[in-house]
Coordinates of C-alpha atoms and ligand atoms in Angstrom, one line a residue:
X15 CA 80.6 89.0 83.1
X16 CA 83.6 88.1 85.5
X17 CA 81.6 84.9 87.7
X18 CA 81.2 85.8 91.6
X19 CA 83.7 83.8 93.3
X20 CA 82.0 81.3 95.9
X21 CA 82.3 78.0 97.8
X22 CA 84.5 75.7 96.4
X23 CA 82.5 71.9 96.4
X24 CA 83.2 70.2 99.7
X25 CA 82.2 67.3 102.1
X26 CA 82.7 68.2 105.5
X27 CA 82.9 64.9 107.9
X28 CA 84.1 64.9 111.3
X29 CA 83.2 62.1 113.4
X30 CA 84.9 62.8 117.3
X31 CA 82.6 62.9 120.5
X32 CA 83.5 66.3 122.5
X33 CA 83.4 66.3 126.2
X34 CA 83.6 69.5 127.0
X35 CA 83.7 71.4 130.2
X36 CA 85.1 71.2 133.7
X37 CA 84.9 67.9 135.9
X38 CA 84.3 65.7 132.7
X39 CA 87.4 63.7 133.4
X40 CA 85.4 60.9 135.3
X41 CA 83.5 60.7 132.1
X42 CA 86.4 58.3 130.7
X43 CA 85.1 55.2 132.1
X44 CA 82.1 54.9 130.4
X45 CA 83.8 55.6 127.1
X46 CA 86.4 53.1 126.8
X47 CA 85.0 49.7 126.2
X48 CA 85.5 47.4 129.5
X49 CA 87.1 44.5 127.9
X50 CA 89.5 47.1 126.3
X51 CA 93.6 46.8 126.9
X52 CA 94.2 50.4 127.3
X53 CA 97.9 52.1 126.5
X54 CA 98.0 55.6 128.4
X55 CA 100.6 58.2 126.4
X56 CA 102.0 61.2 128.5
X57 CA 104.6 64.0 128.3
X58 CA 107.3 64.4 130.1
X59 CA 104.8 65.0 133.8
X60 CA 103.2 68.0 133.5
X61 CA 99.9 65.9 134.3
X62 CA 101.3 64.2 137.3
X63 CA 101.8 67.7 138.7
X64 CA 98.7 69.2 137.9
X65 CA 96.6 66.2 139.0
X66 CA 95.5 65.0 136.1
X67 CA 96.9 61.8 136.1
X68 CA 95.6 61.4 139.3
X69 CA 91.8 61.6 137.5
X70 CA 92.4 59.6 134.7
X71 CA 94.0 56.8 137.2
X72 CA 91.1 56.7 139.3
X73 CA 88.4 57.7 136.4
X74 CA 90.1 54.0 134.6
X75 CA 90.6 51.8 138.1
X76 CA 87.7 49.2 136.7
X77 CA 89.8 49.1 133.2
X78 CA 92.9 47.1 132.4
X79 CA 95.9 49.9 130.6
X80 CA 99.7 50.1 130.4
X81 CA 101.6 53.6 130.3
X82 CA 103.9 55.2 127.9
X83 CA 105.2 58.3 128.8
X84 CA 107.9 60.9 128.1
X85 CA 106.7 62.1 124.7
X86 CA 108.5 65.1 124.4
X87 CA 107.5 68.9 122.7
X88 CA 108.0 68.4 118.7
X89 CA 107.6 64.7 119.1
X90 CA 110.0 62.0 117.7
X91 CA 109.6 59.1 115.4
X92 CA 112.5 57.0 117.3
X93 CA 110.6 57.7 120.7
X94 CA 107.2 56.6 119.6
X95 CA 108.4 53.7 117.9
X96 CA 109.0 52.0 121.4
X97 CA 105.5 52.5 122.5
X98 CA 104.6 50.5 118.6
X99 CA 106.5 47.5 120.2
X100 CA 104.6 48.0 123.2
X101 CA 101.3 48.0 121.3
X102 CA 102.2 44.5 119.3
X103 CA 104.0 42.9 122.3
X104 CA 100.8 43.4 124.7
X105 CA 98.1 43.3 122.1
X106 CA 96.7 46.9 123.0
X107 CA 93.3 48.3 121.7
X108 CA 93.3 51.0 122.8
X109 CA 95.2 54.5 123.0
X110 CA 94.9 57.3 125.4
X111 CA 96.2 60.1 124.9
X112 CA 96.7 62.5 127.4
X113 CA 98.4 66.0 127.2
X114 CA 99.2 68.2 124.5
X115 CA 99.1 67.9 120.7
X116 CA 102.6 66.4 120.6
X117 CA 101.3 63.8 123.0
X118 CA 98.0 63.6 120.8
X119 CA 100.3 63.4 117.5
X120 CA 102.7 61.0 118.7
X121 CA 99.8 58.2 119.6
X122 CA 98.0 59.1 116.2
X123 CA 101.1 57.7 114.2
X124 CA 101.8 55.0 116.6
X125 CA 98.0 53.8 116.3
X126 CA 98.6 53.2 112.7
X127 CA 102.4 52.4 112.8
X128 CA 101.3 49.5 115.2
X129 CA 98.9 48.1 112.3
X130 CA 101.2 48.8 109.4
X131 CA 102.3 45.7 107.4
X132 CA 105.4 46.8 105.9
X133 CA 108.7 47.1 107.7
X134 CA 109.2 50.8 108.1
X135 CA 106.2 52.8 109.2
X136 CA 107.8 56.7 108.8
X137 CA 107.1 55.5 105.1
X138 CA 103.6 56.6 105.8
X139 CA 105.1 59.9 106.7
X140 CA 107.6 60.5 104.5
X141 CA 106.2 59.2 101.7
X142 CA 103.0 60.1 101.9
X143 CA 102.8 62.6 98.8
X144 CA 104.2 59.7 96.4
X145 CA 100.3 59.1 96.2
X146 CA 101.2 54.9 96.5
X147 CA 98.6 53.1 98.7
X148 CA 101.2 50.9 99.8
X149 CA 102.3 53.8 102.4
X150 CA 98.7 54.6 103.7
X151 CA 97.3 53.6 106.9
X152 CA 95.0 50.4 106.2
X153 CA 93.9 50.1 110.0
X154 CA 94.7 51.9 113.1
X155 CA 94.1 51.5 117.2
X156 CA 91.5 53.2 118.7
X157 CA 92.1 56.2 120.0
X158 CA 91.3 58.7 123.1
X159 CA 92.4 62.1 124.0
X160 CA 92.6 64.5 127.1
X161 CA 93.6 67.6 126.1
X162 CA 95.7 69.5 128.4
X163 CA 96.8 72.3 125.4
X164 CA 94.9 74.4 123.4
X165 CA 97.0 75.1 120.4
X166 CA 96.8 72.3 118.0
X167 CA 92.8 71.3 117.8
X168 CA 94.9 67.5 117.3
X169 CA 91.9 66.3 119.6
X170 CA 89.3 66.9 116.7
X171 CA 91.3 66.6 113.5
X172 CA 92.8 63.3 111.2
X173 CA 96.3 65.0 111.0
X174 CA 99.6 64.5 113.5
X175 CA 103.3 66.2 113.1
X176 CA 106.0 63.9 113.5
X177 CA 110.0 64.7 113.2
X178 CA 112.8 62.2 112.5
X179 CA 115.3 62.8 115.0
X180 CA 118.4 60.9 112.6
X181 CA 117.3 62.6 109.5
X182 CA 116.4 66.1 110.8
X183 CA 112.6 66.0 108.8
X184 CA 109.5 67.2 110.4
X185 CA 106.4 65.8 108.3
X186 CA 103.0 66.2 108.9
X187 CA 100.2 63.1 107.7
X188 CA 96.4 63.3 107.6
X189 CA 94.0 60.6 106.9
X190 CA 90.2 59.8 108.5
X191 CA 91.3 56.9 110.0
X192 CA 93.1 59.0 112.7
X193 CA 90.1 60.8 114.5
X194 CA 89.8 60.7 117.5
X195 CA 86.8 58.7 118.5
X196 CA 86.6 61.2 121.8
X197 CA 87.9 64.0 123.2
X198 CA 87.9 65.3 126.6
X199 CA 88.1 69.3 126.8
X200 CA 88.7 70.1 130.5
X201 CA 89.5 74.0 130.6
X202 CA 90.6 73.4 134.3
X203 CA 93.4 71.2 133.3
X204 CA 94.8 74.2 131.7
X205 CA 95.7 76.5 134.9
X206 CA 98.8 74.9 135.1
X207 CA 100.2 76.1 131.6
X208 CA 103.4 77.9 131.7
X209 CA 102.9 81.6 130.6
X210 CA 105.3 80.8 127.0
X211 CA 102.7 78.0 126.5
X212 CA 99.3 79.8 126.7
X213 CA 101.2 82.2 124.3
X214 CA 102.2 79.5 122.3
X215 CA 98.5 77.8 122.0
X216 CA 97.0 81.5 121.5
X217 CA 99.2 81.9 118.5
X218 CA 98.8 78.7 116.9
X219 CA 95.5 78.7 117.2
X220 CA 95.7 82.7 115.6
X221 CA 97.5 81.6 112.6
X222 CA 95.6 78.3 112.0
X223 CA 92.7 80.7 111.6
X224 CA 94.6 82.8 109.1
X225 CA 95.7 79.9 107.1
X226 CA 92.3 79.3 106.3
X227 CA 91.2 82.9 106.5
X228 CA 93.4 85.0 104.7
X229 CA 93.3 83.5 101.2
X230 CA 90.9 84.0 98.5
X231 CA 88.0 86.5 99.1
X232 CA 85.1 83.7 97.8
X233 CA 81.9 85.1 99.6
X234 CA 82.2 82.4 102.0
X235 CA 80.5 84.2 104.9
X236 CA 79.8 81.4 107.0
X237 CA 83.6 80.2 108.0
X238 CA 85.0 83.4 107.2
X239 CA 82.2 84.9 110.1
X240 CA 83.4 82.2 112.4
X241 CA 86.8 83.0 111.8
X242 CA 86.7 86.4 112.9
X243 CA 84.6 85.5 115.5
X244 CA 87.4 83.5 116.4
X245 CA 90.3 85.7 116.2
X246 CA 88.4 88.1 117.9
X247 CA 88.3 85.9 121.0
X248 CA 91.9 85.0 120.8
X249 CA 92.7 89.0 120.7
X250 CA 90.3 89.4 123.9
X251 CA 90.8 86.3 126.0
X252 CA 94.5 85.6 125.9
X253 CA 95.6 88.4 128.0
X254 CA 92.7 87.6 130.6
X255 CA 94.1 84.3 130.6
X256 CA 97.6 85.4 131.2
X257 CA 96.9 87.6 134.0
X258 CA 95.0 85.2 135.9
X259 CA 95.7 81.7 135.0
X260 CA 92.5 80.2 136.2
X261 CA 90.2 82.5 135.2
X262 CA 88.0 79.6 133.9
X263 CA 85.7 81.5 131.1
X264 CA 88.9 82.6 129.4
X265 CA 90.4 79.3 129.8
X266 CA 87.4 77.8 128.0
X267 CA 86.9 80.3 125.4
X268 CA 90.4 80.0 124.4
X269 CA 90.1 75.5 124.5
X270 CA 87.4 75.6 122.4
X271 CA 88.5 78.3 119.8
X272 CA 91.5 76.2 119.4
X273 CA 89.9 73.2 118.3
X274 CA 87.3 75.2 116.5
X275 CA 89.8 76.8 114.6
X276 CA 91.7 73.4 113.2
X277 CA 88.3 70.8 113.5
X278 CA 87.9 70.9 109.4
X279 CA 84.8 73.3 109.9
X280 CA 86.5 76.6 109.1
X281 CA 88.3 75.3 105.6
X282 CA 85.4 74.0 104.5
X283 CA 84.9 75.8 101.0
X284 CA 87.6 78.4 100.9
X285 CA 91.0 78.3 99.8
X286 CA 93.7 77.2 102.4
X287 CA 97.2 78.1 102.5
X288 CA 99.6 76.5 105.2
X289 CA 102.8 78.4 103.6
X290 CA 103.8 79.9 107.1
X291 CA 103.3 76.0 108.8
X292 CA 105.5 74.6 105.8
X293 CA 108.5 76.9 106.9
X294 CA 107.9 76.3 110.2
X295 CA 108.5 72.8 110.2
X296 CA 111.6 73.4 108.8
X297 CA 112.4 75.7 110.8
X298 CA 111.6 73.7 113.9
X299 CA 113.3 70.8 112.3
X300 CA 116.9 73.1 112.3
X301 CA 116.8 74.8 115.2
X302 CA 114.1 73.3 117.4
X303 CA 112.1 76.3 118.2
X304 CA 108.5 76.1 119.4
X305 CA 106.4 75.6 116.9
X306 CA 104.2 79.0 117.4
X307 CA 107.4 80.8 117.8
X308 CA 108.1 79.9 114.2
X309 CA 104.9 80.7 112.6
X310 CA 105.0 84.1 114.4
X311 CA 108.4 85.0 112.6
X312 CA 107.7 83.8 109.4
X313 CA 103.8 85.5 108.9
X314 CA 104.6 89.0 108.6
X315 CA 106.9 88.2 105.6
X316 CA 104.1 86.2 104.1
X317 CA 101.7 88.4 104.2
X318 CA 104.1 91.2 103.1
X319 CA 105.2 89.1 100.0
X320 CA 101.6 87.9 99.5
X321 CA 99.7 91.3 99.7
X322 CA 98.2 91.7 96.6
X323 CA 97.1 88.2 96.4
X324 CA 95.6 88.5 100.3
X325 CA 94.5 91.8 100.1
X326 CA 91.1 91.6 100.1
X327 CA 90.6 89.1 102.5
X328 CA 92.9 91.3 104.6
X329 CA 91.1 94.1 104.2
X330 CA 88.4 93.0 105.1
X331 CA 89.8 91.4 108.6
X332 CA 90.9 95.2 109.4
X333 CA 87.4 95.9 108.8
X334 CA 86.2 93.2 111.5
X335 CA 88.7 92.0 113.6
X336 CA 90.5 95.1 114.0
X337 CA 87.7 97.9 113.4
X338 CA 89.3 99.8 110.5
X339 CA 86.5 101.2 108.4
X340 CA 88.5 104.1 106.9
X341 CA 91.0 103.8 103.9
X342 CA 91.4 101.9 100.9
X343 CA 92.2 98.1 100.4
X344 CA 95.4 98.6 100.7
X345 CA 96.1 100.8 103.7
X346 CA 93.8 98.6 105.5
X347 CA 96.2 95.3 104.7
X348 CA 99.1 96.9 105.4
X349 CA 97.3 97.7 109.5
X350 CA 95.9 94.3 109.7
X351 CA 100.0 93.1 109.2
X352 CA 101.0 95.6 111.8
X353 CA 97.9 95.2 114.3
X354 CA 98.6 91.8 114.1
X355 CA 102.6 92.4 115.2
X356 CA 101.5 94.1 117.6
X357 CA 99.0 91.7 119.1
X358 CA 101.7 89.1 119.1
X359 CA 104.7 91.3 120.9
X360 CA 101.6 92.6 122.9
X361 CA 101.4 89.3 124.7
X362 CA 105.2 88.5 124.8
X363 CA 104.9 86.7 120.9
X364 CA 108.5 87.7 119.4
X365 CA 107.8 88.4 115.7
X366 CA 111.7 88.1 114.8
X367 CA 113.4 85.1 112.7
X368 CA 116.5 86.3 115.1
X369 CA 114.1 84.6 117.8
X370 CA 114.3 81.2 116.4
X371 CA 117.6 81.2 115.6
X372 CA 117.4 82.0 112.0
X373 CA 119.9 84.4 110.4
X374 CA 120.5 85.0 106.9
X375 CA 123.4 82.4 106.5
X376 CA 120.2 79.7 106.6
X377 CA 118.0 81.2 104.3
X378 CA 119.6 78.9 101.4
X379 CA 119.1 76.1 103.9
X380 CA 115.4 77.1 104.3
X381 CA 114.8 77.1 100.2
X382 CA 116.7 73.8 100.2
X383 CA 114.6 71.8 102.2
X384 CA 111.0 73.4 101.3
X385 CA 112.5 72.5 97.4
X386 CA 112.6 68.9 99.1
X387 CA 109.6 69.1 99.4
X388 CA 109.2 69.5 96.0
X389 CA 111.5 67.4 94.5
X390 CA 111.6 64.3 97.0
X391 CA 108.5 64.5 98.1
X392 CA 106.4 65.5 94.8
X393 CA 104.6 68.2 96.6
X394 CA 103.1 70.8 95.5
X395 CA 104.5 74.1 95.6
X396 CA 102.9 76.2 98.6
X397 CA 100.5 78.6 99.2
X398 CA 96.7 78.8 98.1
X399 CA 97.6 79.1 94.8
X400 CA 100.7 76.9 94.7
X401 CA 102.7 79.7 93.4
X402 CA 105.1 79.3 96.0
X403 CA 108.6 77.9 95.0
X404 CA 111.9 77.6 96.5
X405 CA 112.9 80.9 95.4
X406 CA 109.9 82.6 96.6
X407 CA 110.9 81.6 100.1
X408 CA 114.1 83.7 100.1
X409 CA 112.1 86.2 99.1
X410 CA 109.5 85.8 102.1
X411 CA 112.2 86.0 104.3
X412 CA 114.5 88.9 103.5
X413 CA 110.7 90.5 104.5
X414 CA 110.9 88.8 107.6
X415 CA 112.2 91.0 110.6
Ligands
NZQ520 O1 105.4 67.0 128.3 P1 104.6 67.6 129.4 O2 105.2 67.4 130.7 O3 103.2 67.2 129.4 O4 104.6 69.2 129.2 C1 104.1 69.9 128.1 C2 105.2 70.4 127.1 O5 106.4 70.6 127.7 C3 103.5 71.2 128.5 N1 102.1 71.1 129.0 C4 101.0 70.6 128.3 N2 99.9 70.8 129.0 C5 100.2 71.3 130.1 C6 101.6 71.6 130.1 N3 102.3 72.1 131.2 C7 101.5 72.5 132.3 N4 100.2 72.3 132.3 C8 99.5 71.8 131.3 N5 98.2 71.7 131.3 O6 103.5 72.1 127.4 C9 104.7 71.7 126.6 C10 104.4 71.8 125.1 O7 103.4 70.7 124.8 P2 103.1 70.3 123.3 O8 102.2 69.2 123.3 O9 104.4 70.1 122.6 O10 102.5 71.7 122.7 P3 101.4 71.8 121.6 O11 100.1 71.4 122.0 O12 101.6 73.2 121.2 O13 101.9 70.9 120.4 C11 102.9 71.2 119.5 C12 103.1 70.1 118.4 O14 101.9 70.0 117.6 C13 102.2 70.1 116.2 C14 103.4 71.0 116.3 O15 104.1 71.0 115.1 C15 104.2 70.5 117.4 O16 104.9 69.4 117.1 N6 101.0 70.5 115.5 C16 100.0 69.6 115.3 C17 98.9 69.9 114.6 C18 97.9 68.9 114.4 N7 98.0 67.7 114.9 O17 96.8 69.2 113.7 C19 98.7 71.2 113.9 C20 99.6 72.2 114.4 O18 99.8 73.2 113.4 C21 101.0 71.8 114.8 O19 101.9 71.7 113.7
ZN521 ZN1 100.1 75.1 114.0

């Protein structure tokens, strides 16, 4: 008798403080230690526009903190190094973080690349998959978010993206020590977010679900309940949000659901995929396209190429997310790919590789760097089963649009 699949063994351990609602900025004062020298990380202003900066200033006026700023979309290696030399020179203890998950990702790596003992921290990136403890974190600065950006759920997770502007690479790096140790969620802050960015962070957030969603059918009705749960918010919230930008119980729904979707809780047990996030890095890392943008145009060719393997678990999201009870297995998969098109374009979400600058000519490119992966880095092939190679991704994107 063929065994019922199930959970796979897991520990789940997340240990950030959540601040959640509107007003909580003042909170910041009584969670940073007193005697703490404080580095504050910004974008490129976006929170000195929307008066944010203004309410960390005053929430910290009793505390002693420097400022780094311009930490731009996709953010860079060179860039953040600076603010590592700022963090020795001054003898900080503290990070805080305040923006969106590039903000939130940049500080994570400087927090350890200020403790790191050898000479060249993007080892810890780069190298990461050689499995030698010399290039893992061995102690990191504190760190403290305000999140300005649902998308990335950086403010409760241990992973950052980071790209190498000389080398053209775009790595990402987990490890427990980089946790936030709290994380403000103000859904007010969020008004401000340009239309192409609440798009961005709804989609983001969409396929982070999916990554750990539509795998392996393994019975695992607890996250796969929250995960429709979730999706079925993002479907329903996003385009309240976009018509009226401070509509504040869409704003919330959607700031929690993003960190929800990428806080560990959701991959707990299942099989996880991150195929579609693989490519996009490399995408972004060519062309520079926004991150969402290049997740949209590389999932429908996934899941095309995937079917068989996804089908039940995609069935079964036609079923609850989209309210298909009628048809087989597979007719249901093939309207959970096109409902989900649809949701995207729906909310302005191009679905096109032509809309990140990706033609065929750089489909070799594409295969060449994922096999990088591979080769250079000694990962493993991608997908939930690791069954896919550098060939496969040609493949995935001739079924690309
Ligand atoms: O730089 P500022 O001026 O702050 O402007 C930002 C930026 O231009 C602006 N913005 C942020 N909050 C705003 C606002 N504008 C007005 N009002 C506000 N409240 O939005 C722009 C984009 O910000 P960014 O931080 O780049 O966006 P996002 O949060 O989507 O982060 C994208 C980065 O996160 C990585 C991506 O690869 C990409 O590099 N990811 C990180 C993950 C993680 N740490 O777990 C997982 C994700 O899959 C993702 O890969
Ligand atoms: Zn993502």
């Amino acid at each position: 008798m063929e065994q019922v699949k199930s959970y796979l063994n897991f520990t789940f351990y997340n240990p950030t403080k959540i601040i959640f609602g509107a007003k909580t900025i003042p909170q910041l004062r009584n969670l940073i230690p007193k005697e703490s020298k404080i580095l504050m990380t910004y974008g490129g202003g976006s929170i000195k526009k929307n008066g944010v900066y203004d309410q960390v200033k005053e929430a910290l006026k009793k505390h002693q903190f420097l400022e780094f700023s311009g930490i731009s979309p996709n953010p860079k290696y060179e860039h953040s190094m600076k603010a590592v030399e700022i963090c020795k020179k001054e003898n900080i203890d503290f990070l805080l973080a305040v923006g969106g998950g590039s903000v939130i990702d940049a500080t994570k790596f400087i927090s350890i690349a200020a403790k790191y003992e050898y000479e060249d921290p993007w080892d810890m990136v780069s190298k990461s998959f050689f499995g030698d403890s010399k290039y893992e974190p061995k102690a990191a600065i504190p760190i403290g978010t305000v999140i300005t950006l649902p998308a990335t759920a950086s403010e409760m997770n241990a992973g950052f993206v980071l790209s190498r502007e000389s080398t053209k690479q775009k790595y990402d790096k987990t490890h427990t020590l980089l946790y936030p140790k709290f994380s403000i969620l103000d859904p007010e802050t969020t008004y401000t977010l340009p239309k192409n960015q609440t798009i961005n962070g709804a989609v983001d957030t969409f396929i982070h679900i999916i990554e750990q969603y539509a795998t392996t059918n393994r019975n695992t009705r607890i996250p796969d309940r929250i995960a429709e749960g979730l999706l079925d918010i993002i479907i329903s919230e996003t385009p309240k949000a976009l018509e009226n930008p401070k509509d504040y119980s869409a704003r919330a729904n959607l700031m929690w659901s993003s960190t929800m979707a990428l806080n560990d809780l959701i991959a707990r047990g299942v099989e996880e995929d991150w195929a579609i996030h693989a490519i996009g890095h490399e995408i972004t890392a060519m062309t520079g396209a926004d991150h969402a943008k290049t997740l949209a145009a590389i999932l429908p060719g996934l899941w095309k190429y995937k079917k068989e393997q996804k089908k039940e678990k995609l069935a079964m999201m036609a079923e609850r997310v989209y309210g298909k009870k009628e048809g087989t297995d597979d007719e249901k998969a093939d309207f959970t790919i096109q409902k989900t098109i649809e949701f995207f374009n729906s909310i302005g979400m191009k679905t096109t590789l032509s809309s990140v600058g990706i033609g065929k000519e750089n489909f070799n490119e594409i295969s060449k760097r994922i096999n990088n992966r591979f080769t250079i880095l000694k990962a493993p092939p991608l997908g939930e089963n690791a069954d896919i190679y550098a060939k496969d991704i040609i493949k995935i994107l001739e079924l690309c649009n």
